[in-house]
Amino acid sequence: QKEVEQDPGPLSVPEGAIVSLNCTYSNSAFQYFMWYRQYSRKGPELLMYTYSSGNKEDGRFTAQVDKSSKYISLFIRDSQPSDSATYLCAMSEGSGGSNYKLTFGKGTLLTVNP
Amino acid sequence: GAVVSQHPSRVICKSGTSVKIECRSLDFQATTMFWYRQFPKQSLMLMATSNEGSKATYEQGVEKDKFLINHASLTLSTLTVTSAHPEDSSFYICSASRRGEPQHFGDGTRLSIL
């Protein structure tokens, strides 16, 4: 079993839809959780960063962490064509220094159709 | 804030050439920089972790003599692919972080060895 599982999609939705992206993990030592967005031929861009169970909201994006179930989600409200990208979940055991190695999911390719 | 610049964005060169890629944190001092490799439609694969002023820590299977990493200052790390061959063609991405904060990524370097 891989440490982080993420459905690679592809996921195609109409503009304005609510998008739900998910990752599960097996390592209970993971404490920090991130979502990155990666456009084609670009580096990943940090969207959300959290280290506690519960919800964190930033504009149209909501990150949800459930440490008891080892499950994280990213919700995108009112999705736009510009949200079309690959979304990567990432997690680590600690922050800073060598403890901050990230373990990535495979990424989910999202297309938002106008 | 937290801008990471990577240069060059694209390199095409002949087999046997050595190629240097620079990674700079433009508006913060990075305690740690990371180098990744990404194959098409795959997630990021960590190659090495680099702390300023000390030797890089390479992941298993990554040849340290092939991929030379120098982290001379808190804002600059370089990756040199020595005597590059076609199998080294890939998308190389760096990231930088301060202690306690998430990684921020550069826009990557697409390396093509002919």
JSON list of C-alpha atoms in Angstrom, two decimals:
[
{"chain": "A", "resi": 1, "resn": "GLN", "atom": "CA", "xyz": [0.00, 0.00, 0.00]},
{"chain": "A", "resi": 2, "resn": "LYS", "atom": "CA", "xyz": [1.36, 3.41, -0.96]},
{"chain": "A", "resi": 3, "resn": "GLU", "atom": "CA", "xyz": [1.74, 5.99, 1.78]},
{"chain": "A", "resi": 4, "resn": "VAL", "atom": "CA", "xyz": [-0.54, 8.46, 0.02]},
{"chain": "A", "resi": 5, "resn": "GLU", "atom": "CA", "xyz": [-3.35, 7.48, -2.32]},
{"chain": "A", "resi": 6, "resn": "GLN", "atom": "CA", "xyz": [-4.97, 9.98, -4.66]},
{"chain": "A", "resi": 7, "resn": "ASP", "atom": "CA", "xyz": [-7.35, 9.25, -7.51]},
{"chain": "A", "resi": 8, "resn": "PRO", "atom": "CA", "xyz": [-5.58, 10.52, -10.65]},
{"chain": "A", "resi": 9, "resn": "GLY", "atom": "CA", "xyz": [-8.86, 11.22, -12.46]},
{"chain": "A", "resi": 10, "resn": "PRO", "atom": "CA", "xyz": [-9.22, 12.80, -14.91]},
{"chain": "A", "resi": 11, "resn": "LEU", "atom": "CA", "xyz": [-12.09, 14.78, -13.47]},
{"chain": "A", "resi": 12, "resn": "SER", "atom": "CA", "xyz": [-14.20, 16.95, -15.75]},
{"chain": "A", "resi": 13, "resn": "VAL", "atom": "CA", "xyz": [-16.84, 19.34, -14.39]},
{"chain": "A", "resi": 14, "resn": "PRO", "atom": "CA", "xyz": [-18.92, 22.24, -15.74]},
{"chain": "A", "resi": 15, "resn": "GLU", "atom": "CA", "xyz": [-18.08, 25.78, -14.76]},
{"chain": "A", "resi": 16, "resn": "GLY", "atom": "CA", "xyz": [-19.65, 26.73, -11.44]},
{"chain": "A", "resi": 17, "resn": "ALA", "atom": "CA", "xyz": [-19.62, 23.18, -10.05]},
{"chain": "A", "resi": 18, "resn": "ILE", "atom": "CA", "xyz": [-18.32, 22.27, -6.61]},
{"chain": "A", "resi": 19, "resn": "VAL", "atom": "CA", "xyz": [-15.24, 20.10, -6.93]},
{"chain": "A", "resi": 20, "resn": "SER", "atom": "CA", "xyz": [-14.14, 17.59, -4.30]},
{"chain": "A", "resi": 21, "resn": "LEU", "atom": "CA", "xyz": [-10.61, 16.20, -4.36]},
{"chain": "A", "resi": 22, "resn": "ASN", "atom": "CA", "xyz": [-9.44, 13.61, -1.87]},
{"chain": "A", "resi": 23, "resn": "CYS", "atom": "CA", "xyz": [-6.39, 11.80, -0.53]},
{"chain": "A", "resi": 24, "resn": "THR", "atom": "CA", "xyz": [-5.99, 9.01, 1.98]},
{"chain": "A", "resi": 25, "resn": "TYR", "atom": "CA", "xyz": [-2.80, 8.16, 3.80]},
{"chain": "A", "resi": 26, "resn": "SER", "atom": "CA", "xyz": [-1.46, 5.35, 5.92]},
{"chain": "A", "resi": 27, "resn": "ASN", "atom": "CA", "xyz": [1.35, 7.00, 7.91]},
{"chain": "A", "resi": 28, "resn": "SER", "atom": "CA", "xyz": [-0.09, 8.25, 11.20]},
{"chain": "A", "resi": 29, "resn": "ALA", "atom": "CA", "xyz": [3.06, 10.33, 11.73]},
{"chain": "A", "resi": 30, "resn": "PHE", "atom": "CA", "xyz": [1.99, 12.80, 9.04]},
{"chain": "A", "resi": 31, "resn": "GLN", "atom": "CA", "xyz": [1.08, 16.05, 10.78]},
{"chain": "A", "resi": 32, "resn": "TYR", "atom": "CA", "xyz": [1.23, 18.71, 8.07]},
{"chain": "A", "resi": 33, "resn": "PHE", "atom": "CA", "xyz": [-1.01, 18.69, 5.03]},
{"chain": "A", "resi": 34, "resn": "MET", "atom": "CA", "xyz": [-0.84, 20.71, 1.85]},
{"chain": "A", "resi": 35, "resn": "TRP", "atom": "CA", "xyz": [-2.61, 21.09, -1.44]},
{"chain": "A", "resi": 36, "resn": "TYR", "atom": "CA", "xyz": [-0.70, 22.29, -4.47]},
{"chain": "A", "resi": 37, "resn": "ARG", "atom": "CA", "xyz": [-2.00, 23.24, -7.89]},
{"chain": "A", "resi": 38, "resn": "GLN", "atom": "CA", "xyz": [0.22, 22.55, -10.89]},
{"chain": "A", "resi": 39, "resn": "TYR", "atom": "CA", "xyz": [-0.44, 23.94, -14.33]},
{"chain": "A", "resi": 40, "resn": "SER", "atom": "CA", "xyz": [1.10, 22.18, -17.29]},
{"chain": "A", "resi": 41, "resn": "ARG", "atom": "CA", "xyz": [4.87, 22.75, -17.55]},
{"chain": "A", "resi": 42, "resn": "LYS", "atom": "CA", "xyz": [4.94, 24.80, -14.36]},
{"chain": "A", "resi": 43, "resn": "GLY", "atom": "CA", "xyz": [5.99, 24.16, -10.78]},
{"chain": "A", "resi": 44, "resn": "PRO", "atom": "CA", "xyz": [3.44, 23.40, -8.05]},
{"chain": "A", "resi": 45, "resn": "GLU", "atom": "CA", "xyz": [1.77, 26.39, -6.43]},
{"chain": "A", "resi": 46, "resn": "LEU", "atom": "CA", "xyz": [0.79, 26.19, -2.77]},
{"chain": "A", "resi": 47, "resn": "LEU", "atom": "CA", "xyz": [-2.96, 26.51, -2.26]},
{"chain": "A", "resi": 48, "resn": "MET", "atom": "CA", "xyz": [-3.60, 25.37, 1.28]},
{"chain": "A", "resi": 49, "resn": "TYR", "atom": "CA", "xyz": [-1.50, 24.43, 4.29]},
{"chain": "A", "resi": 50, "resn": "THR", "atom": "CA", "xyz": [-2.87, 23.03, 7.51]},
{"chain": "A", "resi": 51, "resn": "TYR", "atom": "CA", "xyz": [-1.73, 20.96, 10.46]},
{"chain": "A", "resi": 52, "resn": "SER", "atom": "CA", "xyz": [-4.88, 20.31, 12.45]},
{"chain": "A", "resi": 53, "resn": "SER", "atom": "CA", "xyz": [-8.02, 18.32, 11.91]},
{"chain": "A", "resi": 54, "resn": "GLY", "atom": "CA", "xyz": [-10.98, 20.32, 10.75]},
{"chain": "A", "resi": 55, "resn": "ASN", "atom": "CA", "xyz": [-11.68, 22.80, 8.00]},
{"chain": "A", "resi": 56, "resn": "LYS", "atom": "CA", "xyz": [-9.65, 25.72, 6.69]},
{"chain": "A", "resi": 57, "resn": "GLU", "atom": "CA", "xyz": [-11.15, 28.12, 4.20]},
{"chain": "A", "resi": 58, "resn": "ASP", "atom": "CA", "xyz": [-9.45, 30.52, 1.80]},
{"chain": "A", "resi": 59, "resn": "GLY", "atom": "CA", "xyz": [-11.71, 32.16, -0.74]},
{"chain": "A", "resi": 60, "resn": "ARG", "atom": "CA", "xyz": [-13.26, 29.48, -2.95]},
{"chain": "A", "resi": 61, "resn": "PHE", "atom": "CA", "xyz": [-11.03, 26.78, -1.47]},
{"chain": "A", "resi": 62, "resn": "THR", "atom": "CA", "xyz": [-11.68, 24.71, 1.65]},
{"chain": "A", "resi": 63, "resn": "ALA", "atom": "CA", "xyz": [-9.23, 22.15, 2.97]},
{"chain": "A", "resi": 64, "resn": "GLN", "atom": "CA", "xyz": [-10.52, 19.47, 5.29]},
{"chain": "A", "resi": 65, "resn": "VAL", "atom": "CA", "xyz": [-8.40, 17.14, 7.40]},
{"chain": "A", "resi": 66, "resn": "ASP", "atom": "CA", "xyz": [-9.62, 14.11, 9.33]},
{"chain": "A", "resi": 67, "resn": "LYS", "atom": "CA", "xyz": [-6.63, 12.62, 11.11]},
{"chain": "A", "resi": 68, "resn": "SER", "atom": "CA", "xyz": [-8.67, 9.86, 12.75]},
{"chain": "A", "resi": 69, "resn": "SER", "atom": "CA", "xyz": [-9.69, 8.56, 9.32]},
{"chain": "A", "resi": 70, "resn": "LYS", "atom": "CA", "xyz": [-6.40, 9.56, 7.65]},
{"chain": "A", "resi": 71, "resn": "TYR", "atom": "CA", "xyz": [-8.30, 11.43, 5.00]},
{"chain": "A", "resi": 72, "resn": "ILE", "atom": "CA", "xyz": [-7.91, 14.91, 3.54]},
{"chain": "A", "resi": 73, "resn": "SER", "atom": "CA", "xyz": [-10.03, 16.81, 1.05]},
{"chain": "A", "resi": 74, "resn": "LEU", "atom": "CA", "xyz": [-9.94, 19.97, -0.99]},
{"chain": "A", "resi": 75, "resn": "PHE", "atom": "CA", "xyz": [-13.21, 21.58, -2.04]},
{"chain": "A", "resi": 76, "resn": "ILE", "atom": "CA", "xyz": [-13.39, 24.18, -4.80]},
{"chain": "A", "resi": 77, "resn": "ARG", "atom": "CA", "xyz": [-16.57, 26.24, -4.94]},
{"chain": "A", "resi": 78, "resn": "ASP", "atom": "CA", "xyz": [-17.83, 28.00, -8.06]},
{"chain": "A", "resi": 79, "resn": "SER", "atom": "CA", "xyz": [-15.15, 26.33, -10.16]},
{"chain": "A", "resi": 80, "resn": "GLN", "atom": "CA", "xyz": [-13.70, 28.30, -13.06]},
{"chain": "A", "resi": 81, "resn": "PRO", "atom": "CA", "xyz": [-11.98, 27.24, -16.28]},
{"chain": "A", "resi": 82, "resn": "SER", "atom": "CA", "xyz": [-8.79, 28.77, -14.82]},
{"chain": "A", "resi": 83, "resn": "ASP", "atom": "CA", "xyz": [-8.94, 26.11, -12.09]},
{"chain": "A", "resi": 84, "resn": "SER", "atom": "CA", "xyz": [-8.15, 23.48, -14.72]},
{"chain": "A", "resi": 85, "resn": "ALA", "atom": "CA", "xyz": [-4.87, 21.96, -13.54]},
{"chain": "A", "resi": 86, "resn": "THR", "atom": "CA", "xyz": [-3.40, 19.01, -11.69]},
{"chain": "A", "resi": 87, "resn": "TYR", "atom": "CA", "xyz": [-4.01, 19.10, -7.93]},
{"chain": "A", "resi": 88, "resn": "LEU", "atom": "CA", "xyz": [-1.46, 17.43, -5.70]},
{"chain": "A", "resi": 89, "resn": "CYS", "atom": "CA", "xyz": [-1.94, 16.57, -2.08]},
{"chain": "A", "resi": 90, "resn": "ALA", "atom": "CA", "xyz": [1.21, 16.48, 0.00]},
{"chain": "A", "resi": 91, "resn": "MET", "atom": "CA", "xyz": [2.01, 15.73, 3.60]},
{"chain": "A", "resi": 92, "resn": "SER", "atom": "CA", "xyz": [4.93, 15.56, 5.98]},
{"chain": "A", "resi": 93, "resn": "GLU", "atom": "CA", "xyz": [5.83, 14.42, 9.46]},
{"chain": "A", "resi": 94, "resn": "GLY", "atom": "CA", "xyz": [7.27, 17.73, 10.54]},
{"chain": "A", "resi": 95, "resn": "SER", "atom": "CA", "xyz": [8.01, 21.26, 9.45]},
{"chain": "A", "resi": 96, "resn": "GLY", "atom": "CA", "xyz": [11.46, 22.56, 8.83]},
{"chain": "A", "resi": 97, "resn": "GLY", "atom": "CA", "xyz": [14.75, 20.88, 8.14]},
{"chain": "A", "resi": 98, "resn": "SER", "atom": "CA", "xyz": [15.03, 17.28, 7.09]},
{"chain": "A", "resi": 99, "resn": "ASN", "atom": "CA", "xyz": [11.73, 16.39, 8.77]},
{"chain": "A", "resi": 100, "resn": "TYR", "atom": "CA", "xyz": [10.03, 18.36, 6.09]},
{"chain": "A", "resi": 101, "resn": "LYS", "atom": "CA", "xyz": [10.26, 15.85, 3.27]},
{"chain": "A", "resi": 102, "resn": "LEU", "atom": "CA", "xyz": [6.98, 15.89, 1.45]},
{"chain": "A", "resi": 103, "resn": "THR", "atom": "CA", "xyz": [5.15, 12.78, 0.38]},
{"chain": "A", "resi": 104, "resn": "PHE", "atom": "CA", "xyz": [2.94, 13.54, -2.60]},
{"chain": "A", "resi": 105, "resn": "GLY", "atom": "CA", "xyz": [-0.15, 11.96, -4.00]},
{"chain": "A", "resi": 106, "resn": "LYS", "atom": "CA", "xyz": [-0.10, 11.16, -7.72]},
{"chain": "A", "resi": 107, "resn": "GLY", "atom": "CA", "xyz": [-2.19, 14.24, -8.49]},
{"chain": "A", "resi": 108, "resn": "THR", "atom": "CA", "xyz": [-5.71, 14.62, -9.88]},
{"chain": "A", "resi": 109, "resn": "LEU", "atom": "CA", "xyz": [-6.14, 16.21, -13.30]},
{"chain": "A", "resi": 110, "resn": "LEU", "atom": "CA", "xyz": [-9.12, 18.57, -13.22]},
{"chain": "A", "resi": 111, "resn": "THR", "atom": "CA", "xyz": [-10.79, 20.17, -16.22]},
{"chain": "A", "resi": 112, "resn": "VAL", "atom": "CA", "xyz": [-13.47, 22.82, -15.73]},
{"chain": "A", "resi": 113, "resn": "ASN", "atom": "CA", "xyz": [-15.50, 23.27, -18.89]},
{"chain": "A", "resi": 114, "resn": "PRO", "atom": "CA", "xyz": [-16.94, 26.70, -19.75]},
{"chain": "B", "resi": 1, "resn": "GLY", "atom": "CA", "xyz": [5.77, 36.65, -0.72]},
{"chain": "B", "resi": 2, "resn": "ALA", "atom": "CA", "xyz": [7.69, 33.36, -0.89]},
{"chain": "B", "resi": 3, "resn": "VAL", "atom": "CA", "xyz": [8.80, 33.56, -4.50]},
{"chain": "B", "resi": 4, "resn": "VAL", "atom": "CA", "xyz": [11.20, 30.95, -5.83]},
{"chain": "B", "resi": 5, "resn": "SER", "atom": "CA", "xyz": [12.92, 31.56, -9.14]},
{"chain": "B", "resi": 6, "resn": "GLN", "atom": "CA", "xyz": [14.46, 28.77, -11.18]},
{"chain": "B", "resi": 7, "resn": "HIS", "atom": "CA", "xyz": [16.72, 29.29, -14.17]},
{"chain": "B", "resi": 8, "resn": "PRO", "atom": "CA", "xyz": [16.92, 28.33, -16.96]},
{"chain": "B", "resi": 9, "resn": "SER", "atom": "CA", "xyz": [13.38, 27.23, -17.75]},
{"chain": "B", "resi": 10, "resn": "ARG", "atom": "CA", "xyz": [14.44, 25.20, -20.76]},
{"chain": "B", "resi": 11, "resn": "VAL", "atom": "CA", "xyz": [17.71, 23.55, -21.78]},
{"chain": "B", "resi": 12, "resn": "ILE", "atom": "CA", "xyz": [18.46, 21.56, -24.90]},
{"chain": "B", "resi": 13, "resn": "CYS", "atom": "CA", "xyz": [21.97, 20.22, -25.20]},
{"chain": "B", "resi": 14, "resn": "LYS", "atom": "CA", "xyz": [24.10, 17.44, -26.57]},
{"chain": "B", "resi": 15, "resn": "SER", "atom": "CA", "xyz": [24.88, 14.22, -24.76]},
{"chain": "B", "resi": 16, "resn": "GLY", "atom": "CA", "xyz": [27.95, 14.53, -22.56]},
{"chain": "B", "resi": 17, "resn": "THR", "atom": "CA", "xyz": [27.35, 18.15, -21.64]},
{"chain": "B", "resi": 18, "resn": "SER", "atom": "CA", "xyz": [27.10, 19.27, -18.02]},
{"chain": "B", "resi": 19, "resn": "VAL", "atom": "CA", "xyz": [24.12, 21.46, -17.20]},
{"chain": "B", "resi": 20, "resn": "LYS", "atom": "CA", "xyz": [23.72, 23.78, -14.22]},
{"chain": "B", "resi": 21, "resn": "ILE", "atom": "CA", "xyz": [20.30, 24.78, -12.88]},
{"chain": "B", "resi": 22, "resn": "GLU", "atom": "CA", "xyz": [19.89, 27.61, -10.37]},
{"chain": "B", "resi": 23, "resn": "CYS", "atom": "CA", "xyz": [17.24, 27.96, -7.70]},
{"chain": "B", "resi": 24, "resn": "ARG", "atom": "CA", "xyz": [16.82, 31.22, -5.85]},
{"chain": "B", "resi": 25, "resn": "SER", "atom": "CA", "xyz": [14.49, 32.30, -3.07]},
{"chain": "B", "resi": 26, "resn": "LEU", "atom": "CA", "xyz": [13.81, 35.91, -4.01]},
{"chain": "B", "resi": 27, "resn": "ASP", "atom": "CA", "xyz": [12.10, 37.36, -0.96]},
{"chain": "B", "resi": 28, "resn": "PHE", "atom": "CA", "xyz": [13.04, 35.08, 1.90]},
{"chain": "B", "resi": 29, "resn": "GLN", "atom": "CA", "xyz": [15.99, 33.17, 3.29]},
{"chain": "B", "resi": 30, "resn": "ALA", "atom": "CA", "xyz": [15.53, 29.46, 2.81]},
{"chain": "B", "resi": 31, "resn": "THR", "atom": "CA", "xyz": [16.87, 27.17, 5.50]},
{"chain": "B", "resi": 32, "resn": "THR", "atom": "CA", "xyz": [16.31, 24.18, 3.26]},
{"chain": "B", "resi": 33, "resn": "MET", "atom": "CA", "xyz": [16.06, 23.67, -0.49]},
{"chain": "B", "resi": 34, "resn": "PHE", "atom": "CA", "xyz": [14.87, 20.54, -2.24]},
{"chain": "B", "resi": 35, "resn": "TRP", "atom": "CA", "xyz": [15.40, 19.17, -5.72]},
{"chain": "B", "resi": 36, "resn": "TYR", "atom": "CA", "xyz": [12.78, 17.07, -7.49]},
{"chain": "B", "resi": 37, "resn": "ARG", "atom": "CA", "xyz": [12.43, 15.31, -10.76]},
{"chain": "B", "resi": 38, "resn": "GLN", "atom": "CA", "xyz": [9.08, 14.85, -12.50]},
{"chain": "B", "resi": 39, "resn": "PHE", "atom": "CA", "xyz": [8.30, 12.55, -15.40]},
{"chain": "B", "resi": 40, "resn": "PRO", "atom": "CA", "xyz": [5.28, 13.21, -17.65]},
{"chain": "B", "resi": 41, "resn": "LYS", "atom": "CA", "xyz": [1.97, 12.62, -15.87]},
{"chain": "B", "resi": 42, "resn": "GLN", "atom": "CA", "xyz": [3.81, 11.52, -12.74]},
{"chain": "B", "resi": 43, "resn": "SER", "atom": "CA", "xyz": [4.13, 13.11, -9.35]},
{"chain": "B", "resi": 44, "resn": "LEU", "atom": "CA", "xyz": [7.29, 14.72, -8.04]},
{"chain": "B", "resi": 45, "resn": "MET", "atom": "CA", "xyz": [10.18, 12.49, -7.02]},
{"chain": "B", "resi": 46, "resn": "LEU", "atom": "CA", "xyz": [12.51, 13.91, -4.38]},
{"chain": "B", "resi": 47, "resn": "MET", "atom": "CA", "xyz": [16.14, 13.73, -5.42]},
{"chain": "B", "resi": 48, "resn": "ALA", "atom": "CA", "xyz": [17.92, 15.51, -2.59]},
{"chain": "B", "resi": 49, "resn": "THR", "atom": "CA", "xyz": [17.57, 17.83, 0.37]},
{"chain": "B", "resi": 50, "resn": "SER", "atom": "CA", "xyz": [20.01, 20.67, 0.78]},
{"chain": "B", "resi": 51, "resn": "ASN", "atom": "CA", "xyz": [20.76, 22.84, 3.81]},
{"chain": "B", "resi": 52, "resn": "GLU", "atom": "CA", "xyz": [22.85, 25.96, 3.47]},
{"chain": "B", "resi": 53, "resn": "GLY", "atom": "CA", "xyz": [26.52, 25.34, 4.11]},
{"chain": "B", "resi": 54, "resn": "SER", "atom": "CA", "xyz": [26.30, 21.57, 4.41]},
{"chain": "B", "resi": 55, "resn": "LYS", "atom": "CA", "xyz": [26.35, 18.61, 2.09]},
{"chain": "B", "resi": 56, "resn": "ALA", "atom": "CA", "xyz": [23.14, 17.60, 0.40]},
{"chain": "B", "resi": 57, "resn": "THR", "atom": "CA", "xyz": [21.30, 14.47, 1.49]},
{"chain": "B", "resi": 58, "resn": "TYR", "atom": "CA", "xyz": [20.45, 12.33, -1.50]},
{"chain": "B", "resi": 59, "resn": "GLU", "atom": "CA", "xyz": [17.52, 9.95, -1.78]},
{"chain": "B", "resi": 60, "resn": "GLN", "atom": "CA", "xyz": [18.16, 6.30, -2.36]},
{"chain": "B", "resi": 61, "resn": "GLY", "atom": "CA", "xyz": [18.99, 5.56, -5.97]},
{"chain": "B", "resi": 62, "resn": "VAL", "atom": "CA", "xyz": [20.08, 9.10, -6.84]},
{"chain": "B", "resi": 63, "resn": "GLU", "atom": "CA", "xyz": [23.73, 9.29, -7.90]},
{"chain": "B", "resi": 64, "resn": "LYS", "atom": "CA", "xyz": [25.48, 12.07, -6.01]},
{"chain": "B", "resi": 65, "resn": "ASP", "atom": "CA", "xyz": [28.32, 12.23, -8.54]},
{"chain": "B", "resi": 66, "resn": "LYS", "atom": "CA", "xyz": [25.83, 12.61, -11.35]},
{"chain": "B", "resi": 67, "resn": "PHE", "atom": "CA", "xyz": [23.66, 15.24, -9.71]},
{"chain": "B", "resi": 68, "resn": "LEU", "atom": "CA", "xyz": [25.90, 17.73, -7.90]},
{"chain": "B", "resi": 69, "resn": "ILE", "atom": "CA", "xyz": [24.15, 20.06, -5.49]},
{"chain": "B", "resi": 70, "resn": "ASN", "atom": "CA", "xyz": [25.64, 23.20, -4.04]},
{"chain": "B", "resi": 71, "resn": "HIS", "atom": "CA", "xyz": [23.86, 25.37, -1.49]},
{"chain": "B", "resi": 72, "resn": "ALA", "atom": "CA", "xyz": [26.24, 28.24, -1.00]},
{"chain": "B", "resi": 73, "resn": "SER", "atom": "CA", "xyz": [23.86, 30.75, 0.56]},
{"chain": "B", "resi": 74, "resn": "LEU", "atom": "CA", "xyz": [20.44, 31.02, 2.14]},
{"chain": "B", "resi": 75, "resn": "THR", "atom": "CA", "xyz": [18.99, 32.17, -1.17]},
{"chain": "B", "resi": 76, "resn": "LEU", "atom": "CA", "xyz": [20.76, 30.06, -3.78]},
{"chain": "B", "resi": 77, "resn": "SER", "atom": "CA", "xyz": [21.10, 26.38, -4.54]},
{"chain": "B", "resi": 78, "resn": "THR", "atom": "CA", "xyz": [22.40, 24.86, -7.76]},
{"chain": "B", "resi": 79, "resn": "LEU", "atom": "CA", "xyz": [21.95, 21.45, -9.34]},
{"chain": "B", "resi": 80, "resn": "THR", "atom": "CA", "xyz": [24.54, 20.36, -11.90]},
{"chain": "B", "resi": 81, "resn": "VAL", "atom": "CA", "xyz": [23.73, 17.38, -14.08]},
{"chain": "B", "resi": 82, "resn": "THR", "atom": "CA", "xyz": [27.16, 16.11, -15.05]},
{"chain": "B", "resi": 83, "resn": "SER", "atom": "CA", "xyz": [27.84, 14.42, -18.38]},
{"chain": "B", "resi": 84, "resn": "ALA", "atom": "CA", "xyz": [24.14, 14.35, -19.17]},
{"chain": "B", "resi": 85, "resn": "HIS", "atom": "CA", "xyz": [22.68, 11.59, -21.31]},
{"chain": "B", "resi": 86, "resn": "PRO", "atom": "CA", "xyz": [19.25, 11.22, -22.95]},
{"chain": "B", "resi": 87, "resn": "GLU", "atom": "CA", "xyz": [17.91, 9.29, -19.96]},
{"chain": "B", "resi": 88, "resn": "ASP", "atom": "CA", "xyz": [18.54, 12.38, -17.82]},
{"chain": "B", "resi": 89, "resn": "SER", "atom": "CA", "xyz": [15.97, 14.30, -19.86]},
{"chain": "B", "resi": 90, "resn": "SER", "atom": "CA", "xyz": [13.22, 15.33, -17.47]},
{"chain": "B", "resi": 91, "resn": "PHE", "atom": "CA", "xyz": [11.51, 18.20, -15.68]},
{"chain": "B", "resi": 92, "resn": "TYR", "atom": "CA", "xyz": [13.60, 19.31, -12.69]},
{"chain": "B", "resi": 93, "resn": "ILE", "atom": "CA", "xyz": [11.93, 21.39, -9.99]},
{"chain": "B", "resi": 94, "resn": "CYS", "atom": "CA", "xyz": [13.38, 23.02, -6.91]},
{"chain": "B", "resi": 95, "resn": "SER", "atom": "CA", "xyz": [11.63, 24.18, -3.76]},
{"chain": "B", "resi": 96, "resn": "ALA", "atom": "CA", "xyz": [12.64, 26.28, -0.80]},
{"chain": "B", "resi": 97, "resn": "SER", "atom": "CA", "xyz": [11.35, 26.58, 2.73]},
{"chain": "B", "resi": 98, "resn": "ARG", "atom": "CA", "xyz": [11.96, 28.34, 5.99]},
{"chain": "B", "resi": 99, "resn": "ARG", "atom": "CA", "xyz": [11.74, 26.39, 9.22]},
{"chain": "B", "resi": 100, "resn": "GLY", "atom": "CA", "xyz": [8.14, 25.83, 10.18]},
{"chain": "B", "resi": 101, "resn": "GLU", "atom": "CA", "xyz": [6.77, 26.89, 6.82]},
{"chain": "B", "resi": 102, "resn": "PRO", "atom": "CA", "xyz": [5.67, 24.94, 3.74]},
{"chain": "B", "resi": 103, "resn": "GLN", "atom": "CA", "xyz": [7.76, 24.47, 0.63]},
{"chain": "B", "resi": 104, "resn": "HIS", "atom": "CA", "xyz": [7.43, 26.91, -2.24]},
{"chain": "B", "resi": 105, "resn": "PHE", "atom": "CA", "xyz": [8.34, 25.71, -5.68]},
{"chain": "B", "resi": 106, "resn": "GLY", "atom": "CA", "xyz": [10.10, 27.17, -8.66]},
{"chain": "B", "resi": 107, "resn": "ASP", "atom": "CA", "xyz": [8.64, 26.87, -12.14]},
{"chain": "B", "resi": 108, "resn": "GLY", "atom": "CA", "xyz": [10.92, 24.03, -13.13]},
{"chain": "B", "resi": 109, "resn": "THR", "atom": "CA", "xyz": [13.56, 23.41, -15.78]},
{"chain": "B", "resi": 110, "resn": "ARG", "atom": "CA", "xyz": [12.77, 21.25, -18.76]},
{"chain": "B", "resi": 111, "resn": "LEU", "atom": "CA", "xyz": [15.98, 19.45, -19.72]},
{"chain": "B", "resi": 112, "resn": "SER", "atom": "CA", "xyz": [16.30, 17.71, -23.07]},
{"chain": "B", "resi": 113, "resn": "ILE", "atom": "CA", "xyz": [19.47, 15.83, -23.92]},
{"chain": "B", "resi": 114, "resn": "LEU", "atom": "CA", "xyz": [19.94, 14.99, -27.57]}
]
